[in-house]
Coordinates of C-alpha atoms in Angstrom, one line a residue:
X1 CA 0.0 0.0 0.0
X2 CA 1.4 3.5 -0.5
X3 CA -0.2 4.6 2.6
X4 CA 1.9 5.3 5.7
X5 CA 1.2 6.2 9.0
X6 CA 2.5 7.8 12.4
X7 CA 1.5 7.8 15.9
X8 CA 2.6 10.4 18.2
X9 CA 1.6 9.2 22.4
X10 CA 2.0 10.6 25.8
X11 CA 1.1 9.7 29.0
X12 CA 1.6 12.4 32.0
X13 CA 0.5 12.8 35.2
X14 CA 0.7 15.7 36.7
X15 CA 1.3 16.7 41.0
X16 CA 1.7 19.6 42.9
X17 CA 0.6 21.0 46.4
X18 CA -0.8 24.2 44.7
X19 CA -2.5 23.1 41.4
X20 CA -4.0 20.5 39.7
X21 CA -3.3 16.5 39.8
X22 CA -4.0 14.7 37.6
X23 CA -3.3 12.2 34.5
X24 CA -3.5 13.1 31.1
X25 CA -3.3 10.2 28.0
X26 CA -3.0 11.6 24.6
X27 CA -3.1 9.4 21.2
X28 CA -2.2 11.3 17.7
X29 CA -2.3 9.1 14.8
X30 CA -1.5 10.2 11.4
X31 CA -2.1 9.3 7.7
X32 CA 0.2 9.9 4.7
X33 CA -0.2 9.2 1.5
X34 CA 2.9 10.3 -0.5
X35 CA 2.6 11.0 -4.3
X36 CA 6.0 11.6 -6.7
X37 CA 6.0 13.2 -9.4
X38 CA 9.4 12.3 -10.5
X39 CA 11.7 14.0 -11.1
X40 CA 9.9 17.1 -9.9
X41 CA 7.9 17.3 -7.1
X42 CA 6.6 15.2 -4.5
X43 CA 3.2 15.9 -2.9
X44 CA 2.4 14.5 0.9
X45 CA -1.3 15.0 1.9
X46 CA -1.9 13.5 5.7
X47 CA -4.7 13.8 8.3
X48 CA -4.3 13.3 12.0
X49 CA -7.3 12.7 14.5
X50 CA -5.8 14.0 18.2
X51 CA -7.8 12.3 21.4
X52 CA -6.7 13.5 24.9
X53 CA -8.0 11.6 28.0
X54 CA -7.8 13.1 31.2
X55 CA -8.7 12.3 35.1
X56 CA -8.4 14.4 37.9
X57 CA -7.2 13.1 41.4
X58 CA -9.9 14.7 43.0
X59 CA -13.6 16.7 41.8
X60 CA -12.3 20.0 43.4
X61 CA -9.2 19.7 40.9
X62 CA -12.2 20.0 38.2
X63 CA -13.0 23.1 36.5
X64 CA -16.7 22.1 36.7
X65 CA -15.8 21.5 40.3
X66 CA -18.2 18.2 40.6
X67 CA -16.2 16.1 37.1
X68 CA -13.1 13.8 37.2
X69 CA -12.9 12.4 33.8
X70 CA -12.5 14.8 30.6
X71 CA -11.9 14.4 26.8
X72 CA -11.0 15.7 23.6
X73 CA -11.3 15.4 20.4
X74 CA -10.0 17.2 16.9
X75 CA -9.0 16.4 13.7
X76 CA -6.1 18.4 11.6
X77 CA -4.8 18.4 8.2
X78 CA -1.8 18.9 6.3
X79 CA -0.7 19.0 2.5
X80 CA 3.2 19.1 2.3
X81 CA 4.8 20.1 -1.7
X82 CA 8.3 19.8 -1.8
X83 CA 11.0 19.5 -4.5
X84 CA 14.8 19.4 -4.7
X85 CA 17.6 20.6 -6.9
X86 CA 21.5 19.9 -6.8
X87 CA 24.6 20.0 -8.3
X88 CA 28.1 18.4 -7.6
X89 CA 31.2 20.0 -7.7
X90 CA 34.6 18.0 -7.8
X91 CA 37.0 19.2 -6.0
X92 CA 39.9 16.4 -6.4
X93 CA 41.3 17.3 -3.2
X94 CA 43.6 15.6 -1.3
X95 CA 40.7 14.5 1.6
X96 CA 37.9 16.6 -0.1
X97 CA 36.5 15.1 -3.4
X98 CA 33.6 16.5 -4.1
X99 CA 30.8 19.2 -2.8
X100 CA 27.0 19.1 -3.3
X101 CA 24.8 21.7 -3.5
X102 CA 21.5 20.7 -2.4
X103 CA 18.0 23.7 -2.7
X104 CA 14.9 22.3 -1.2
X105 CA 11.8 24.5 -1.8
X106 CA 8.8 23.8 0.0
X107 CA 4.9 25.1 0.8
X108 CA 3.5 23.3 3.8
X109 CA -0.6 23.9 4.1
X110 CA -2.0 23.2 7.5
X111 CA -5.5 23.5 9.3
X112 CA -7.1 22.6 12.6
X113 CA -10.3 23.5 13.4
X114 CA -11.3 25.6 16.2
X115 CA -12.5 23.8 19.6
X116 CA -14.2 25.2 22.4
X117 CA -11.5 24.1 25.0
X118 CA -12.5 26.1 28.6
X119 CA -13.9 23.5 30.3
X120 CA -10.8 21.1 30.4
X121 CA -8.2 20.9 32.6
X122 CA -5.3 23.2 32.1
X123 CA -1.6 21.6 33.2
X124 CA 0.4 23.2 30.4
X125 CA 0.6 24.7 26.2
X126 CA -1.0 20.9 25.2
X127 CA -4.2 21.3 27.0
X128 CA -5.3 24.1 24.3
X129 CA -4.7 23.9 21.0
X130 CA -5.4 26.7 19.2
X131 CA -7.0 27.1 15.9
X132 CA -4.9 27.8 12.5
X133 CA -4.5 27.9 9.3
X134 CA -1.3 28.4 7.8
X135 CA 0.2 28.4 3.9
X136 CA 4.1 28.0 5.0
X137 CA 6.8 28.5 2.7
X138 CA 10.6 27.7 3.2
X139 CA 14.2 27.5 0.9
X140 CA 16.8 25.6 2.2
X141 CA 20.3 25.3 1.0
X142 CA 22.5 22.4 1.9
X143 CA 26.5 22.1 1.6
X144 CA 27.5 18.4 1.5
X145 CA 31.1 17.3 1.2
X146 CA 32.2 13.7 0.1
X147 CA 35.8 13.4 1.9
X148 CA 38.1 10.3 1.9
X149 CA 38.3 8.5 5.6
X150 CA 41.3 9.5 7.6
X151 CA 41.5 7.2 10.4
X152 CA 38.6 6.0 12.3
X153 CA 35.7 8.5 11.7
X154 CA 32.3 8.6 14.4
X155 CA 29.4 8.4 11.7
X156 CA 26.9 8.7 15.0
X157 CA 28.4 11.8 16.1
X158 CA 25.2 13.6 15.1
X159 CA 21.8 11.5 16.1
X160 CA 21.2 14.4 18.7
X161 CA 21.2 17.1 16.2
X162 CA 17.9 17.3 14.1
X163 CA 19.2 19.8 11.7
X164 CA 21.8 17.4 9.8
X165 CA 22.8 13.8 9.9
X166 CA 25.9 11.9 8.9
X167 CA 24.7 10.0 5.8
X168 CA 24.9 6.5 5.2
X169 CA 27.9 6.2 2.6
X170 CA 30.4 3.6 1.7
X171 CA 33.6 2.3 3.3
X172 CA 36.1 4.4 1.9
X173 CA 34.0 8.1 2.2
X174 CA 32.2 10.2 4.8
X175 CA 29.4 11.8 3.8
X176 CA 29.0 15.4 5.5
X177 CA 26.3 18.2 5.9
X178 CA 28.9 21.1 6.1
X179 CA 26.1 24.0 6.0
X180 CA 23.0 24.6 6.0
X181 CA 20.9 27.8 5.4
X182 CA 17.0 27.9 5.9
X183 CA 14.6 30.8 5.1
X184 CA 10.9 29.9 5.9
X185 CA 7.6 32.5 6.3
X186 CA 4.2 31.6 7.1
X187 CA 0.9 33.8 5.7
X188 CA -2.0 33.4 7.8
X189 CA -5.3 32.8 6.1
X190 CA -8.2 33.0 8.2
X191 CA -6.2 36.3 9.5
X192 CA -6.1 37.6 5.9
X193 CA -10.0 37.0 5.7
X194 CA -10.9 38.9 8.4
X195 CA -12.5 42.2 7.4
X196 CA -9.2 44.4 8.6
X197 CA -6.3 42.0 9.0
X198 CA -3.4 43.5 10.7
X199 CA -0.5 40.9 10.3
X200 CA -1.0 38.3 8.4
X201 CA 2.5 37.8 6.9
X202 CA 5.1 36.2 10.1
X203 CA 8.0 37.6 10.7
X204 CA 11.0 36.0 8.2
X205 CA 12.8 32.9 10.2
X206 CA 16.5 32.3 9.0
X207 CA 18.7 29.8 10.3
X208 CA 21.8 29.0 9.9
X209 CA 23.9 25.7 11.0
X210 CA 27.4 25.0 10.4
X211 CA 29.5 22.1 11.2
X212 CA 33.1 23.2 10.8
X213 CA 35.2 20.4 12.2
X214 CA 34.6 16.8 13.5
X215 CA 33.5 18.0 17.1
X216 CA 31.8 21.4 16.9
X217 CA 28.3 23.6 15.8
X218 CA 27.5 26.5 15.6
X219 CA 23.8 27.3 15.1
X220 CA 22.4 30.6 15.1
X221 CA 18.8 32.1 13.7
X222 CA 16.9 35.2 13.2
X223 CA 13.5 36.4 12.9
X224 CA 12.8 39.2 10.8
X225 CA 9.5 41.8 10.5
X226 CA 8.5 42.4 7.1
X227 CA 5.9 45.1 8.9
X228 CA 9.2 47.0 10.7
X229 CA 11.8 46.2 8.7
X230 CA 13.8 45.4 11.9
X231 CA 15.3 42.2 13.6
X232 CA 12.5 40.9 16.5
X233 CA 14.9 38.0 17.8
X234 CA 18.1 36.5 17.2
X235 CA 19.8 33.4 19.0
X236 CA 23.5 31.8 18.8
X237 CA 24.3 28.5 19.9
X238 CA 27.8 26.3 19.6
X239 CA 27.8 22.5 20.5
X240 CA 30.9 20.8 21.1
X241 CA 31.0 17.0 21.7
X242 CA 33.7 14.1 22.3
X243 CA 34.2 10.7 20.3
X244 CA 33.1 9.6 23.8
X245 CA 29.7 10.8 23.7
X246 CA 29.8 13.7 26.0
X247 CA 28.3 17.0 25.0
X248 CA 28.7 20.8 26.0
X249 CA 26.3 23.4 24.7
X250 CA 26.3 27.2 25.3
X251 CA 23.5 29.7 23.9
X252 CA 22.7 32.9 24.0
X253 CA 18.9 34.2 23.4
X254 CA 17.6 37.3 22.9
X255 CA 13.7 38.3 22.2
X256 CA 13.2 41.8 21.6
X257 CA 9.4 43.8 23.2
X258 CA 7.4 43.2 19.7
X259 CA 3.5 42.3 19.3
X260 CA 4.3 40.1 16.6
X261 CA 5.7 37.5 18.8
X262 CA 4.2 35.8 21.6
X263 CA 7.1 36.2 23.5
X264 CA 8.2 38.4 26.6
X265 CA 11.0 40.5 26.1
X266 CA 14.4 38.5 27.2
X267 CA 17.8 38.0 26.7
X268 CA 19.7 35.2 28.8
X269 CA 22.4 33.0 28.4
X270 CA 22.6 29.0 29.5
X271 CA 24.4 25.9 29.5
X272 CA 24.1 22.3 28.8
X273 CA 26.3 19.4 29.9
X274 CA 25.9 16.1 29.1
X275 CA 28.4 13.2 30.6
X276 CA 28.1 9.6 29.5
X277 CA 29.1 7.6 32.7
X278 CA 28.7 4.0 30.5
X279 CA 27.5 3.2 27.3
X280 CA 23.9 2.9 28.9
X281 CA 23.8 5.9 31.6
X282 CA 24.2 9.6 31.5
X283 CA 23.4 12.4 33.6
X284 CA 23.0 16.2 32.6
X285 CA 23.2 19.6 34.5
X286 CA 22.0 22.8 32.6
X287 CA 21.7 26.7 34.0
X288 CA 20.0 29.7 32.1
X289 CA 20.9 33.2 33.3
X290 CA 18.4 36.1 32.7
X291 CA 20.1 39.4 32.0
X292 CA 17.4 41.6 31.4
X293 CA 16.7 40.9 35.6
X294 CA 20.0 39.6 36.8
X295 CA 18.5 36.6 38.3
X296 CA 18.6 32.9 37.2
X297 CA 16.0 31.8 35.6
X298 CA 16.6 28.1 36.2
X299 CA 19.0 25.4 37.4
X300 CA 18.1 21.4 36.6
X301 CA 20.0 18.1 37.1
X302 CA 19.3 15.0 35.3
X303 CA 20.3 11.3 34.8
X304 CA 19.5 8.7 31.5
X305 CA 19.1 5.2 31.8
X306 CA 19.0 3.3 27.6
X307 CA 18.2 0.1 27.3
X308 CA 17.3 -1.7 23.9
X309 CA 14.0 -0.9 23.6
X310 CA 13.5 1.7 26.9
X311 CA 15.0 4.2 28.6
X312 CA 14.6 5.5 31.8
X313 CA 14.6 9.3 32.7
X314 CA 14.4 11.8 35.9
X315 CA 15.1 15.2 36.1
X316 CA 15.0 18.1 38.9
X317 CA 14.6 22.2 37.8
X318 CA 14.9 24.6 39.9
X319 CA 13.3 27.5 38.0
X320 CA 11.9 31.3 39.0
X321 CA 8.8 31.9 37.5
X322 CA 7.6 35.4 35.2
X323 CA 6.3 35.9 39.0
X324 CA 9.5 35.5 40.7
X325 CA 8.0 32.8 42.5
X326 CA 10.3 29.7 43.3
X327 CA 9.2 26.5 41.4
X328 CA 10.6 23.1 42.1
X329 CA 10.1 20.4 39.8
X330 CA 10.2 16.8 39.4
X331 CA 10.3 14.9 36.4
X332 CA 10.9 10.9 35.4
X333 CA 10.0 10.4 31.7
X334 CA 9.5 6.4 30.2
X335 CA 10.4 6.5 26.5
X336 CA 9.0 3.3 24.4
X337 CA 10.7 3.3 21.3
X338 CA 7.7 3.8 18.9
X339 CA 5.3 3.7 21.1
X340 CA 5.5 7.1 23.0
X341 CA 6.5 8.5 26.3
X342 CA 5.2 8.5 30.0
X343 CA 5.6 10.3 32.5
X344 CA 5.8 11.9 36.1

């Protein structure tokens, strides 16, 4: 069949001495149903039907104040368009043989209904899903060098990083995504409908990821206002890692006052490190600094059990809320590969 589908599941439940308790179960399955065009385009239709179960420890918990149980249910769409151009370059270098130029364009249209939402619980962003319908357009340029192996090369050095992989390539070549540039809008469409739309266009999104030697990124991105003419946000992050597997990451954030982004005004700096103890357990530490209020905004501690087909994980954050209000949390996260997460 040239269907495929996904399934996206979570199961969460939720304590704390001031707010709610509870347990929330939520099941997104997807269809896909690819269509190439070859050697053109390639057009990906897919629909997803999204239930959420929940149940309160206790009616008081209960927005309704006298109901423990809840559920939801919505349906979204999604028509993905895509195409791809390259050319290779030979080089005939002494390590460097050739380099591919890879541009991806690609117009993304998604929808999902609007659902009345108020009387459900309320732990965090996932309990209300809010209505859109988006036409989203992106170019990306990729920079791929073909080099001969030197030595032992670590073709896994990258399955943390979504924005490039290590390709599959033969025994004698290693297969690298040098750079990679992405420019990517979105135009609203029930927005531009309305009978004075104000901003329908999003700001412009550029990001930028370079991989400049065997154990370092850089990542850095932009948002843009077509509507100011000014830069909103911007963000640099470098990632340095061992053959080992341990992992250092330092980033610097800044979000500028703007009503085009739902964002508050910040700029902070934090750290991620990562230290694998065996080839099955790790533990983490990470700290974010707010400069904007000289304070810290948060300071967590983690450890990471993988098995074969599980892992195991639990986490403590120490975080000051937009309040200033001390929040300690507890986290342990169960991860079935392909099944979904759950957890605490």
């Amino acid at each position: 069949s040239s269907f495929f589908y996904d399934l996206d599941s979570a199961y969460v439940y939720y304590w704390s001495k001031e707010a709610d308790r509870g347990q929330r179960l939520d099941l997104w399955p997807r269809l896909f149903l690819p269509l190439q065009f070859k050697p053109f385009i390639t057009i990906e239709p897919s629909v997803g039907v999204r239930e959420t179960l929940y149940y309160l420890d206790k009616k008081k918990f209960s927005p309704e104040g006298d109901q423990q149980f809840f559920h939801r249910e919505i349906f979204d769409t999604r028509l993905d368009l895509f195409s791809e151009i390259f050319n290779v370059f030979q080089t005939e270098g002494k390590t460097l043989e050739a380099v591919k130029h890879t541009i991806r364009p690609r117009i993304i249209h998604a929808y999902t209904p609007e659902l009345d939402q108020d009387d459900l619980p309320a732990f965090d962003s996932n309990d209300r899903i809010v209505k859109n319908h988006l036409l989203t357009y992106s170019l990306t340029n990729t920079i791929t060098t073909k080099s001969k192996k030197m030595g032992q090369f670590d073709e896994t050095r990258r399955v943390a990083k979504t924005q490039a992989e290590v390709i599959g390539s033969p025994a004698d070549y290693t297969y690298n995504d040098f750079l990679r540039f992405n420019l990517v809008q979105s135009y609203d469409i029930e927005e531009a409908r309305e009978d004075d739309p104000e901003r329908p266009f999003s700001p412009i999104t550029a990001e930028l990821d370079i991989f400049p030697g065997k154990y370092i990124a850089l990542d850095t991105d932009a948002q843009w206002s077509v509507y100011s003419g000014r830069f909103l946000a911007h963000n640099v992050k470098a990632n340095l890692w061992d053959q080992r597997g341990d992992t250092l990451s330092v980033e610097y954030r800044y979000t500028g006052n703007s009503k085009e982004l739902d964002q508050n005004p910040s700029e902070s700096i934090s750290a991620n490190l990562g230290v694998k103890v065996t080839d099955r357990l790790g533990i983490s530490a990470n700290y974010e600094y707010n400069f904007l209020d000289n304070t810290r905004v948060s300071t967590g501690y983690g450890i990471k059990y993988t098995a074969q087909c599980w892992s195991f994980e639990g986490r403590f954050i120490d975080a000051i809320g937009v309040d200033n209000r001390r929040r300690v949390n507890y986290e342990i996260i169960i991860n079935l590969f392909g099944l979904g997460e759950f957890g605490i």
